[in-house]
mmCIF file of C-alpha atoms in Angstrom:
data_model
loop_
_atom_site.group_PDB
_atom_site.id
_atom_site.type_symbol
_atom_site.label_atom_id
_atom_site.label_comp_id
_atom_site.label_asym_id
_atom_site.label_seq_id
_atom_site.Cartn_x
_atom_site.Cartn_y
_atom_site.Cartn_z
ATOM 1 C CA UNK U 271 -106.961 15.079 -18.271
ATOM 2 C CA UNK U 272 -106.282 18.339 -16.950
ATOM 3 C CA UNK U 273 -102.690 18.251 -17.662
ATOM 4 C CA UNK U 274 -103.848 18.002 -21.288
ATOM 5 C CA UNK U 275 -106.345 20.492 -21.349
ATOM 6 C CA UNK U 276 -103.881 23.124 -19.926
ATOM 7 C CA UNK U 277 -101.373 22.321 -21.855
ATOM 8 C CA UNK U 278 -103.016 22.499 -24.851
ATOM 9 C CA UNK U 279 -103.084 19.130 -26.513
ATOM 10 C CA UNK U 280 -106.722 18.300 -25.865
ATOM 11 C CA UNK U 281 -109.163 21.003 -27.598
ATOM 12 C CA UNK U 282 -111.484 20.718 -24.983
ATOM 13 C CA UNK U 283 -109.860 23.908 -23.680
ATOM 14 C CA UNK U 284 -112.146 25.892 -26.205
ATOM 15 C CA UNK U 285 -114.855 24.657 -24.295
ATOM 16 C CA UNK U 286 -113.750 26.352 -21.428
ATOM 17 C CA UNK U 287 -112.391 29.625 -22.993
ATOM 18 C CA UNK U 288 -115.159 31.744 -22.339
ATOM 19 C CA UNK U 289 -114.605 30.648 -18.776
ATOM 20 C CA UNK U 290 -111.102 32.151 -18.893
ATOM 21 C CA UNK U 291 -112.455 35.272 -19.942
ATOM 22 C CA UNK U 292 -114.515 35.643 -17.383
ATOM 23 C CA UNK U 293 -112.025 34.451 -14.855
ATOM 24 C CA UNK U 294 -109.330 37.145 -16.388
ATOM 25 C CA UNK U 295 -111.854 39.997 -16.837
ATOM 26 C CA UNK U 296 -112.507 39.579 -12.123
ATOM 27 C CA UNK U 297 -108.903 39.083 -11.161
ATOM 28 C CA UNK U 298 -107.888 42.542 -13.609
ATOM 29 C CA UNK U 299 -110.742 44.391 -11.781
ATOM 30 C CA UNK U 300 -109.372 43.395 -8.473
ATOM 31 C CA UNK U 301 -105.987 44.361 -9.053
ATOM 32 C CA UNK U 302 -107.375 47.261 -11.066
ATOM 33 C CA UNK U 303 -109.231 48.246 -7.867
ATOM 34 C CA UNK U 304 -105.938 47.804 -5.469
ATOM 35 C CA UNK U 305 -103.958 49.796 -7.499
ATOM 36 C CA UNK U 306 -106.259 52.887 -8.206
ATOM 37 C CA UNK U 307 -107.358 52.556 -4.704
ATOM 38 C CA UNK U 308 -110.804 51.583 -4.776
ATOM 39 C CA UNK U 309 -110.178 48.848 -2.021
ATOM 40 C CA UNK U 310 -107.495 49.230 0.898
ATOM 41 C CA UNK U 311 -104.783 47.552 0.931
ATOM 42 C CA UNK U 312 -102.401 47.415 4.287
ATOM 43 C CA UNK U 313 -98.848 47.994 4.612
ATOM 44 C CA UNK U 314 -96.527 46.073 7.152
ATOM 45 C CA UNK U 315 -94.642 47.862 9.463
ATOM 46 C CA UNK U 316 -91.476 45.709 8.304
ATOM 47 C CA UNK U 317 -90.328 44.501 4.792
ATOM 48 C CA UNK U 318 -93.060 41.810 2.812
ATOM 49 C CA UNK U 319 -91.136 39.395 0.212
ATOM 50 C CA UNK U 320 -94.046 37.712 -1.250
ATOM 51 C CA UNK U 321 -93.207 34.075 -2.834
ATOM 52 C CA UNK U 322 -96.563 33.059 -5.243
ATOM 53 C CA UNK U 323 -97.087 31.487 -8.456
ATOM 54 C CA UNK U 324 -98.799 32.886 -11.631
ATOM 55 C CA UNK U 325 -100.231 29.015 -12.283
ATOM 56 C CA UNK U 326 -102.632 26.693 -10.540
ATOM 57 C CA UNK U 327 -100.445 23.240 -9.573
ATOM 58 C CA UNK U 328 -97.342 22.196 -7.821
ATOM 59 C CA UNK U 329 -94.167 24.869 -8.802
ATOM 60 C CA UNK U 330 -92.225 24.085 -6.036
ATOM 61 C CA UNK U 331 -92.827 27.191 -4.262
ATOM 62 C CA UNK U 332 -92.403 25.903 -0.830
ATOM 63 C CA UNK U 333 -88.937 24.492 -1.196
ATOM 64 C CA UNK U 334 -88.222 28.295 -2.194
ATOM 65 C CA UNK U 335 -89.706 29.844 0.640
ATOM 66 C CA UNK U 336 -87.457 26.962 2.902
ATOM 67 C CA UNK U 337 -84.457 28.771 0.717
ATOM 68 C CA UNK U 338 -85.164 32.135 1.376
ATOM 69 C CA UNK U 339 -85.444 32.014 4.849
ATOM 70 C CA UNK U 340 -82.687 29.911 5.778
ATOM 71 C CA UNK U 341 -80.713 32.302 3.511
ATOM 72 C CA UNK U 342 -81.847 35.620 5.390
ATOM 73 C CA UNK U 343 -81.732 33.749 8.374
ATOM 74 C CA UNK U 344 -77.696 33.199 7.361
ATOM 75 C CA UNK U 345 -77.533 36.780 7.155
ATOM 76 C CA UNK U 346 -78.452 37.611 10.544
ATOM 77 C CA UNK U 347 -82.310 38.736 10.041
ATOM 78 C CA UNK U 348 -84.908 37.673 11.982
ATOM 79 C CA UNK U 349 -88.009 36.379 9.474
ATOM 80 C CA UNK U 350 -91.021 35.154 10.188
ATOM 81 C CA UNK U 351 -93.514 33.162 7.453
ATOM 82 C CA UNK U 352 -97.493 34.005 7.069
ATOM 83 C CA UNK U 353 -99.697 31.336 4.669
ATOM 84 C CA UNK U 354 -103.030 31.091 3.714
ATOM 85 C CA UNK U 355 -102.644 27.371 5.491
ATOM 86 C CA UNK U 356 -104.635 25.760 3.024
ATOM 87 C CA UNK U 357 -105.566 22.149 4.075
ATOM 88 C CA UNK U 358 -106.174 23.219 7.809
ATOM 89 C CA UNK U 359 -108.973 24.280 9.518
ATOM 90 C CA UNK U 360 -108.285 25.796 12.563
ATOM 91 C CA UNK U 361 -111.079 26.609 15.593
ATOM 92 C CA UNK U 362 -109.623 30.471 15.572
ATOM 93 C CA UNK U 363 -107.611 32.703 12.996
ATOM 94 C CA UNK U 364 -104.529 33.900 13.196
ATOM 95 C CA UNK U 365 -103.106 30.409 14.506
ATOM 96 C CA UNK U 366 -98.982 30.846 15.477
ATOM 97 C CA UNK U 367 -97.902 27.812 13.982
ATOM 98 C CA UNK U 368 -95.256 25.922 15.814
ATOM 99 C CA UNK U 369 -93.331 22.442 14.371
ATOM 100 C CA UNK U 370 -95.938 20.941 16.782
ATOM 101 C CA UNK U 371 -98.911 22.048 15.054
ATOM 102 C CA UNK U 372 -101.100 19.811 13.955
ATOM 103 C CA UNK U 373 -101.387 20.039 9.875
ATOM 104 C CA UNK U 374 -105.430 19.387 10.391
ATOM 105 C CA UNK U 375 -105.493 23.308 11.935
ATOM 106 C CA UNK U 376 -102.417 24.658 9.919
ATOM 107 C CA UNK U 377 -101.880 22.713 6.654
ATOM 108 C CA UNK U 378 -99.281 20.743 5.831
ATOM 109 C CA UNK U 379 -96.896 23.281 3.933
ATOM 110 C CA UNK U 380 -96.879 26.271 7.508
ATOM 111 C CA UNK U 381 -96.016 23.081 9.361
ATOM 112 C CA UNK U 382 -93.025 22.056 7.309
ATOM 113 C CA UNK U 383 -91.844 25.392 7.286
ATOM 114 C CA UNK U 384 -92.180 25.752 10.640
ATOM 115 C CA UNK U 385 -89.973 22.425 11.269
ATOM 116 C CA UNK U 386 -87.314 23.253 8.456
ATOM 117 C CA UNK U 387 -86.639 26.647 9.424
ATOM 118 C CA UNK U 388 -87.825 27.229 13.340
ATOM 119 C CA UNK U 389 -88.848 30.501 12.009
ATOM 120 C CA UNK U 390 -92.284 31.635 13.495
ATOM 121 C CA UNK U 391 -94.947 31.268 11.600
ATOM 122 C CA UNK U 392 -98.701 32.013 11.547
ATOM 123 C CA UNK U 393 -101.514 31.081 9.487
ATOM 124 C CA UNK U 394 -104.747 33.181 8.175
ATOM 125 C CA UNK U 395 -106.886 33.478 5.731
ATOM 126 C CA UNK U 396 -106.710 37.625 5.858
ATOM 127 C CA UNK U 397 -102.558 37.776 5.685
ATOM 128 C CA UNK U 398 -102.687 40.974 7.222
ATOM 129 C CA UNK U 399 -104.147 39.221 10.543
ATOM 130 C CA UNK U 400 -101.536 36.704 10.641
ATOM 131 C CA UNK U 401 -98.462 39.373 10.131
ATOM 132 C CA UNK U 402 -100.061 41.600 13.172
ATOM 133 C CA UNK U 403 -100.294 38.344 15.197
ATOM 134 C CA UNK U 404 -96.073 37.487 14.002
ATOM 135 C CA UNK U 405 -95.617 40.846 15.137
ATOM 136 C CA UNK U 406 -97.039 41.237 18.272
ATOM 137 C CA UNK U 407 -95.174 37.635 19.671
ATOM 138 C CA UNK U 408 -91.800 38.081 17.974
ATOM 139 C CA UNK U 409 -89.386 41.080 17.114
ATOM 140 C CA UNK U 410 -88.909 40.467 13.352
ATOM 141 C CA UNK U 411 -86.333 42.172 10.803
ATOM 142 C CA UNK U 412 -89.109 40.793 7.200
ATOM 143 C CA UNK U 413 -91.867 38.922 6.693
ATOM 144 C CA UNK U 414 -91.908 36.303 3.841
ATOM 145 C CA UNK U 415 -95.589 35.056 2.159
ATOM 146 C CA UNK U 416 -95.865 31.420 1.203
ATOM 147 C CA UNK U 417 -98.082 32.122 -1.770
ATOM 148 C CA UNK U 418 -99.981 35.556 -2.027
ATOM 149 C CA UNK U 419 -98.982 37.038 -5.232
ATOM 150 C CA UNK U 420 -102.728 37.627 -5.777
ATOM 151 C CA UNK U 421 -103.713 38.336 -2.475
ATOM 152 C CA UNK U 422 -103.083 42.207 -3.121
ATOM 153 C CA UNK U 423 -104.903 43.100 -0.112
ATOM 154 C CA UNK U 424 -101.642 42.874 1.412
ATOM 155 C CA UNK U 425 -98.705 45.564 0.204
ATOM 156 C CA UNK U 426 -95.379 43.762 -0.660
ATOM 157 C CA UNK U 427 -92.039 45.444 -0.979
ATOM 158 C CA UNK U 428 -90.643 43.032 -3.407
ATOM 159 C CA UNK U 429 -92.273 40.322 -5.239
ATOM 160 C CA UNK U 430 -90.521 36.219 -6.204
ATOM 161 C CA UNK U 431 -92.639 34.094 -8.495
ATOM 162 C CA UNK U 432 -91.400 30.174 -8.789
ATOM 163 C CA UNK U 433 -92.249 28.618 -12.314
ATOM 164 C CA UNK U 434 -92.339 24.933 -12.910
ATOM 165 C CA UNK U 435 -89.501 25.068 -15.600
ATOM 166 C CA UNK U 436 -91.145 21.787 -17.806
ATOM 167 C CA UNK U 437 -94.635 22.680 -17.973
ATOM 168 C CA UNK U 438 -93.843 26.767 -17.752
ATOM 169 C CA UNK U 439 -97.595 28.159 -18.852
ATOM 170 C CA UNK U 440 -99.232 25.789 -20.757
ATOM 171 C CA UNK U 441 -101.802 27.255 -23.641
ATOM 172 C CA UNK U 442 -100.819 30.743 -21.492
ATOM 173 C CA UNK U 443 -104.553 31.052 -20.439
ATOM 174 C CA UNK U 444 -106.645 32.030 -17.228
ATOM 175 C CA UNK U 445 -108.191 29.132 -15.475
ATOM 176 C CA UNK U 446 -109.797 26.866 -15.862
ATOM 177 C CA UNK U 447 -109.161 26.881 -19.816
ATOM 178 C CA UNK U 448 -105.335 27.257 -18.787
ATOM 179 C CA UNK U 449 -103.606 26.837 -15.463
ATOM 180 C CA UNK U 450 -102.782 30.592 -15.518
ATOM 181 C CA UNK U 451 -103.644 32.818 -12.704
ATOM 182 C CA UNK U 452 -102.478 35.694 -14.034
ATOM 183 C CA UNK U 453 -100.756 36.086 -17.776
ATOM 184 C CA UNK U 454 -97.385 35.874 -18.470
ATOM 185 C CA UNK U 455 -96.944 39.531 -18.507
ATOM 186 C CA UNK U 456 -96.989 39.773 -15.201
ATOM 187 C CA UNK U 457 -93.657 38.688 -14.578
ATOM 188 C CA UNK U 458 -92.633 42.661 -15.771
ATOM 189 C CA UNK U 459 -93.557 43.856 -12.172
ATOM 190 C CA UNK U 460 -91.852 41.022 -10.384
ATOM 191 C CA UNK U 461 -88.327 41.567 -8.456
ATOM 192 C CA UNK U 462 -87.113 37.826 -9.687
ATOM 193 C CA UNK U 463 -88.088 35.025 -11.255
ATOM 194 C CA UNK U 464 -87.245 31.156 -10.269
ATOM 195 C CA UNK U 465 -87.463 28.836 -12.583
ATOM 196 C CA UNK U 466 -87.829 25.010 -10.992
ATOM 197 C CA UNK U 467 -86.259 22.554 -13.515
ATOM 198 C CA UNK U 468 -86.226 22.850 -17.137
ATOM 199 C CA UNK U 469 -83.969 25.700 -18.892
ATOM 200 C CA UNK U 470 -83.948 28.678 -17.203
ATOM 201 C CA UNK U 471 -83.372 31.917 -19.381
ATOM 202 C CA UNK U 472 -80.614 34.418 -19.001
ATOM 203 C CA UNK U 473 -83.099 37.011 -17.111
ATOM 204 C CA UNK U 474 -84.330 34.212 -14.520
ATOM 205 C CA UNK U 475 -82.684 32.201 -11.816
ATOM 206 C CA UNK U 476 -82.354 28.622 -11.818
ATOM 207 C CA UNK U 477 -83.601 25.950 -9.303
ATOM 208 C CA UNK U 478 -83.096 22.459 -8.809
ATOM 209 C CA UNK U 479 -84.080 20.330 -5.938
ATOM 210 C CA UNK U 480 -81.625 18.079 -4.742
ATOM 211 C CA UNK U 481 -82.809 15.174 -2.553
ATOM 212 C CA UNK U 482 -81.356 13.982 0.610
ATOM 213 C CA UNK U 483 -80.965 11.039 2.260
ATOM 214 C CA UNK U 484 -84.580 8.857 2.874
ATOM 215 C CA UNK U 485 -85.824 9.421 6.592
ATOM 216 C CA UNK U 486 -87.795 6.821 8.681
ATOM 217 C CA UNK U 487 -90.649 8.555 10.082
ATOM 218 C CA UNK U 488 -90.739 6.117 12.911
ATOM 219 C CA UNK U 489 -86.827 6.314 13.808
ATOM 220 C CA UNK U 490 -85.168 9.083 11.952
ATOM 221 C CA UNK U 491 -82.752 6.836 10.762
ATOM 222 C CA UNK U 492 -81.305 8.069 7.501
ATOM 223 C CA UNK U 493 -80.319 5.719 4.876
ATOM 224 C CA UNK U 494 -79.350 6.004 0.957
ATOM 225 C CA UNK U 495 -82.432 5.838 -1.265
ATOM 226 C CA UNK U 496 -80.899 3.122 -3.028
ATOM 227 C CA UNK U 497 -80.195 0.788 -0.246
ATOM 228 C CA UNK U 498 -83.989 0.850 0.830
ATOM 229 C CA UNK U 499 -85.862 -2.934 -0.620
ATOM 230 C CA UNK U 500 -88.848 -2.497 -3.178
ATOM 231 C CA UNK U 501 -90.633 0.882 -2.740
ATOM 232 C CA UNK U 502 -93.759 2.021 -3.546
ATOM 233 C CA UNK U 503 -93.802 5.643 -4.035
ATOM 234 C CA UNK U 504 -96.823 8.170 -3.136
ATOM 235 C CA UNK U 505 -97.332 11.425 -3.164
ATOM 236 C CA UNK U 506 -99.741 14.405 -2.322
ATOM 237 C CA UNK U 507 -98.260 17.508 -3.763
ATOM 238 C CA UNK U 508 -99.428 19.978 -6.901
ATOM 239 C CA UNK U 509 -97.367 17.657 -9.342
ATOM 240 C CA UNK U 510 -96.761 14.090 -8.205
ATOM 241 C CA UNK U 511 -94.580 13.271 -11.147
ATOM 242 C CA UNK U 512 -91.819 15.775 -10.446
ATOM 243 C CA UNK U 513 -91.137 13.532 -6.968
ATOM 244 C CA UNK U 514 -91.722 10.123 -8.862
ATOM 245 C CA UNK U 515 -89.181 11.324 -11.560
ATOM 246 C CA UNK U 516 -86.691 12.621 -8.688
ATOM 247 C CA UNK U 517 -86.284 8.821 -7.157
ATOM 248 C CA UNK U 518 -86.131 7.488 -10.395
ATOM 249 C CA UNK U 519 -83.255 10.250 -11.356
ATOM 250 C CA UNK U 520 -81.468 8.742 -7.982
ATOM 251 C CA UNK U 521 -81.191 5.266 -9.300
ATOM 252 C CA UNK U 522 -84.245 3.876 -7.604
ATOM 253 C CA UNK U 523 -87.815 2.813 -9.963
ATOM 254 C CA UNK U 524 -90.406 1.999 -7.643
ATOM 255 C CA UNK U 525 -92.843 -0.932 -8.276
ATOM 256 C CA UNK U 526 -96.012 1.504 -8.204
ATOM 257 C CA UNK U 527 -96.413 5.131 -7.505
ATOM 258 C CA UNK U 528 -99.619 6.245 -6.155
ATOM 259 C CA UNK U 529 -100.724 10.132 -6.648
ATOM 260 C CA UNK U 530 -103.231 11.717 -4.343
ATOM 261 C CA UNK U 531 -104.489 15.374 -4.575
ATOM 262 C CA UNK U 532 -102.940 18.465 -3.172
ATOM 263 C CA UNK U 533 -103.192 18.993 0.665
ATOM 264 C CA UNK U 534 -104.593 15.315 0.716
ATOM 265 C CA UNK U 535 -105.606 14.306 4.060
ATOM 266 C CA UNK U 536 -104.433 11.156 5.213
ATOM 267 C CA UNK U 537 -105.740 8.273 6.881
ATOM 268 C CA UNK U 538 -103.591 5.682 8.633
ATOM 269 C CA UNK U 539 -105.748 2.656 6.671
ATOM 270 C CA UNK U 540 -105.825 3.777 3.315
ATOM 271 C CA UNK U 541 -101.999 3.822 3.951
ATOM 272 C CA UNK U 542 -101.123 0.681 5.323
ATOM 273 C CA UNK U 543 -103.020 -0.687 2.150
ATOM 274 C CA UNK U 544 -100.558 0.330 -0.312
ATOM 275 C CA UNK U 545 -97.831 -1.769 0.675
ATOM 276 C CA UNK U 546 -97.184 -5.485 0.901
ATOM 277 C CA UNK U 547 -95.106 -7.546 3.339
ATOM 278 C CA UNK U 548 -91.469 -6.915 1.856
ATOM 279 C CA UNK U 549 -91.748 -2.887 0.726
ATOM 280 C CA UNK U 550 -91.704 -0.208 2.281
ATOM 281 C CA UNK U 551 -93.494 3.150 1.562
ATOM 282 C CA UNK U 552 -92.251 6.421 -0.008
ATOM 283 C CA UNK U 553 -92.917 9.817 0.283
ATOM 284 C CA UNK U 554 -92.524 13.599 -0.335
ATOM 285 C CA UNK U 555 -91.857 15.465 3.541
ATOM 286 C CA UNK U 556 -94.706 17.162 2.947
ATOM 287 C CA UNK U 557 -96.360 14.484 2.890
ATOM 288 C CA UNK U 558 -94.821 12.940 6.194
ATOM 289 C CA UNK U 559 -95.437 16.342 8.191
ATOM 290 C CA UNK U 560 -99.192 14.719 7.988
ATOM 291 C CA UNK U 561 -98.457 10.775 8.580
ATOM 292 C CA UNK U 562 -95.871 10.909 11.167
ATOM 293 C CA UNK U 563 -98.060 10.446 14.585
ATOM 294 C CA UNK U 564 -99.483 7.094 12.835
ATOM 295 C CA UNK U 565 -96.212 5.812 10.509
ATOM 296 C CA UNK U 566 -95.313 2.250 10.355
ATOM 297 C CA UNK U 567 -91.280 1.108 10.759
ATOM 298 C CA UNK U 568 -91.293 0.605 6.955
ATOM 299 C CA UNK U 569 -92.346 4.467 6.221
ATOM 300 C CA UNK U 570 -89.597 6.867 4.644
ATOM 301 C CA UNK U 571 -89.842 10.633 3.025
ATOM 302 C CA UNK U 572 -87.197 12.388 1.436
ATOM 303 C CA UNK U 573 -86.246 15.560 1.862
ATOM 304 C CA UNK U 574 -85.067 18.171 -0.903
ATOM 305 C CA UNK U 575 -82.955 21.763 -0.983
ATOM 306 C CA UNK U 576 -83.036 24.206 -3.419
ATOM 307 C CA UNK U 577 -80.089 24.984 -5.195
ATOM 308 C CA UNK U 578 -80.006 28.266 -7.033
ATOM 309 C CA UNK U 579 -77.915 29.430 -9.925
ATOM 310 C CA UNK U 580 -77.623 32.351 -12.525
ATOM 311 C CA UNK U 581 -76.714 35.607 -12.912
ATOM 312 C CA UNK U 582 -79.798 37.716 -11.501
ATOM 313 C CA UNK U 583 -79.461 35.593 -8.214
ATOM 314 C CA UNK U 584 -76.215 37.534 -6.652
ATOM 315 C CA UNK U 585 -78.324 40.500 -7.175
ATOM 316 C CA UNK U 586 -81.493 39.444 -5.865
ATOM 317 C CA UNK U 587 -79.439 38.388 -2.733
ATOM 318 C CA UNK U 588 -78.081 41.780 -2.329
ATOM 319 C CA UNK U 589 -81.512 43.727 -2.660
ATOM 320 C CA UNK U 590 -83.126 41.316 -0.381
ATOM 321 C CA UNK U 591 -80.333 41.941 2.411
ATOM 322 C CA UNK U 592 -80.108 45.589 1.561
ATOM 323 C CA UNK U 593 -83.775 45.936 1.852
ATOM 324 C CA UNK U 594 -84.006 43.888 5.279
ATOM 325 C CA UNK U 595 -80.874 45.994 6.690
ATOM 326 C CA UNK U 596 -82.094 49.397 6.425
ATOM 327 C CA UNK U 597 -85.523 47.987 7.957
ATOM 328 C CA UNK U 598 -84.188 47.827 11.111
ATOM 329 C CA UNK U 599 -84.554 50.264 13.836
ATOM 330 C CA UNK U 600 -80.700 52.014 14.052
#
C-alpha cells in the first residue's frame, strides 16, 4: 500500500499532503538553522564523505558504502565507517563495532560493513561521538557516513546520494505523502549521484549489483545459485523485491518469497518455519549477519558488489583521492 501511495497511483496521498507540508516546512528550518548558524555543527579533524539517501526505503546505499571503502582502501587510505546503527541497541554509545559485534547492539548494516571491509567502525546516535571515538583508537586518512545526509549536525566535505534507479522519487513529495526526505533539488549541492538500477542519466553514475556465489551460513561452502534444490527466498531489507528479482535474473524462481521489514529482528523459530523438508532457505547477507549463530545446514545468503559506470565516476574517484591525499599529515 505504501508503495502505491508514494508512488502516486493511489490518491490517498492527498490525504496525507498536508502532512508533507508540515514534514518539509521542519526539515528546511533545520537545515535553514545549520547553515545560518543558529545550531552548531562540528567539523572532523579529517575528511567526511557522507553516503545518504534523499528517500525513505531500501536504495542500496550500503552496498555503496562497501564500494567506497574498499576503493579508498585500494588507494592506500586508511577509512573508518560511523552509522546511526539503526536496529541495535547498545548498553553505551559510541560502540567500536568489530565483525564480532553482535547486530542486537550495532545493527545489522555497521556489522556487515565491518565484516566486508575490516575497516573500523563505530556506531552512535550523535555521529560526531562515534567519529571522536574512530579517532581516538585508530590513525585514519577519511571518515565515510553510512547514511547522514540529513544529519547536518555533522560537517561533510563532500556529499554521495544513492537513488533506487526504478522507483527514483515517486509523486516527488516529503513523507509520509511521498517517500521524499528532502526534494529533488537537493541533488544541486551534492558531489555525485549513484543511481542503483534503472537508466542512469548522463550527469549521474551508474550502479548495478552483481551477485556472487550462494554461501552456507553453517559451512561457508559456496555453490552456484542455480545448483541449490527448491528455495524459498526471504528478505529483510528497505525493498525486498529488488533481491527477489536479482535470483530470479540469475536463472533461479523460488517457490515463495517471504518479505519482512527493515532491520527485522530474527528469531531462530519463525525461521525454521518457512521451509519444508527438501528446500533450503534464501537470503540477502544482511540478513545472515543476524541469523548466522542459529542457521540450519540448509541456510544460504548471497552476496552482491557494486559495479559502477559513467562518465562523472573517473572524476569522482579523483576528487575523493585528491581530497583524502592532501588530508594527511606531510
Amino acid at each position: 500500500m505504501i508503495e502505491r501511495i508514494w508512488s502516486g497511483r493511489s490518491p490517498l496521498w492527498l490525504l496525507l499532503w498536508p502532512l508533507s507540508l508540515l514534514y518539509g516546512a521542519v526539515a528546511g528550518l533545520i537545515r535553514l538553522s545549520y547553515k545560518r548558524g543558529w545550531r552548531k555543527s562540528w567539523r572532523a579533524p579529517v575528511p567526511v564523505i557522507v553516503t545518504g539517501n534523499l528517500t525513505a526505503g531500501g536504495n542500496g546505499k550500503t552496498p555503496v558504502v562497501i564500494w567506497l571503502v574498499e576503493t579508498l582502501q585500494q588507494r592506500g587510505f586508511r577509512v573508518g565507517v560511523v552509522s546511526r546503527g539503526y536496529g541495535g541497541k547498545a548498553a553505551h554509545y559510541p560502540l567500536l563495532v568489530t565483525p564480532e559485534t553482535p547486530t542486537q547492539q550495532a545493527g545489522d548494516e555497521p556489522v556487515l560493513i565491518a565484516q566486508r571491509t575490516h575497516a573500523p567502525v563505530a556506531v552512535a546516535p550523535v555521529r560526531r561521538a562515534a567519529v571522536e571515538a574512530l579517532l581516538a583508537a585508530h590513525d585514519l586518512d577519511a571518515i565515510v557516513t553510512d547514511d547522514g545526509l540529513q544529519h547536518y549536525a555533522l560537517q561533510r566535505d563532500r556529499e554521495i546520494v544513492v537513488i533506487d534507479g526504478v522507483r527514483r522519487f515517486g509523486n516527488g513529495w516529503w513523507l509520509p505523502a511521498g517517500p521524499m526526505r528532502e526534494r529533488a533539488a537537493r541533488l544541486s549541492s551534492v558531489n555525485a549521484v549513484i543511481v542503483n538500477g534503472g537508466h542512469a542519466q548522463a550527469h549521474e553514475i551508474a550502479m548495478t549489483l552483481t551477485p556472487g556465489a550462494a554461501i552456507n551460513l553453517h559451512t561457508g561452502v559456496a555453490l552456484p545459485l542455480t545448483q541449490l534444490p527448491a528455495i524459498v527466498a526471504m528478505a529483510g531489507i528497505g525493498h525486498p523485491p529488488r533481491f527477489f528479482n536479482t535470483l530470479k535474473q540469475q536463472g533461479v524462481t523460488p517457490v515463495a518469497e517471504v518479505a519482512f521489514a527493515d532491520h527485522h529482528a530474527y528469531s531462530e523459530k519463525e525461521l525454521v518455519q518457512l521451509t519444508q523438508d527438501d528446500q533450503c532457505l534464501v537470503m540477502t547477507e544482511k540478513d545472515a549477519v543476524k541469523c548466522r549463530h542459529f542457521a540450519r545446514p540448509h541456510w544460504w545468503y548471497v552476496p552482491v558488489e557494486a559495479h559502477l559506470t559513467g562518465a562523472p565516476l573517473a572524476a569522482l574517484l579523483d576528487d575523493l583521492t585528491q581530497l583524502c591525499a592532501e588530508a594527511r599529515p606531510h
